[in-house]
Amino acid sequence: MTANRGYHHGDLRRALLAAAVEAIGESGPAALSLRDLARRAGVSHAAPAHHFGDKAGLLTALAVEGFDLLAGALGRAGGDLLETGVAYVRFAVDHRAHFEVMFAPGLYRADDPEVAAARARAGAALRGGIAALPARPAAEPDRDALAAWSIVHGFATLWLAGALPPAAGPDPESAARSVIRRLFE
């Protein structure tokens, strides 16, 4: 059987990653098991190990996919810092399983070259919003990017945890906009 054909799925690797997203959405990344993924995908319990080696290998692939999805979402914001921040929050809400894995590097091989490259692409997209800001005398692009990331990541994490006050409202994008705008005041 060739790697391109995958088992009866046509793309078992993709099916296993989709099953992982579903399982993480139900129980979180710590409860994930390759045996459960095999059951969900309808394949032998050895099939996930064949594709990913172990749980860390599968979560590494999921982190790469997540960082690539995030880079795409941030890139579509067009370099506008406000919209980049909102896109970050939207990504976290829409891709919660990826988000939970991406920012828990103890779960996967954080030093994997594919992870590093995907993380760098996402970071560059986030920094693109900072670069679009008007020049300021005290501008420090690396620190400004860290500040912006901290704000949007913290907001997204608080939103997902249900820890924001009711006054934040029911819409994560609208709530995020009002918080991110504080960067411009």
PDB file of C-alpha atoms in Angstrom, residues 60 64 109-121:
ATOM      1  CA  THR A  60       3.444  17.485  16.121  1.00  0.00           C
ATOM      2  CA  VAL A  64       2.207  22.165  12.156  1.00  0.00           C
ATOM      3  CA  ARG A 109       8.078  17.827  19.347  1.00  0.00           C
ATOM      4  CA  ALA A 110       8.464  21.588  19.556  1.00  0.00           C
ATOM      5  CA  ASP A 111      11.942  21.427  18.042  1.00  0.00           C
ATOM      6  CA  ASP A 112      10.689  19.680  14.902  1.00  0.00           C
ATOM      7  CA  PRO A 113      11.811  21.672  11.821  1.00  0.00           C
ATOM      8  CA  GLU A 114       8.298  21.644  10.335  1.00  0.00           C
ATOM      9  CA  VAL A 115       6.879  23.070  13.567  1.00  0.00           C
ATOM     10  CA  ALA A 116       9.590  25.734  13.683  1.00  0.00           C
ATOM     11  CA  ALA A 117       8.910  26.744  10.072  1.00  0.00           C
ATOM     12  CA  ALA A 118       5.134  26.844  10.524  1.00  0.00           C
ATOM     13  CA  ARG A 119       5.480  28.774  13.801  1.00  0.00           C
ATOM     14  CA  ALA A 120       7.781  31.261  12.039  1.00  0.00           C
ATOM     15  CA  ARG A 121       5.209  31.766   9.253  1.00  0.00           C
TER      16      ARG A 121
END
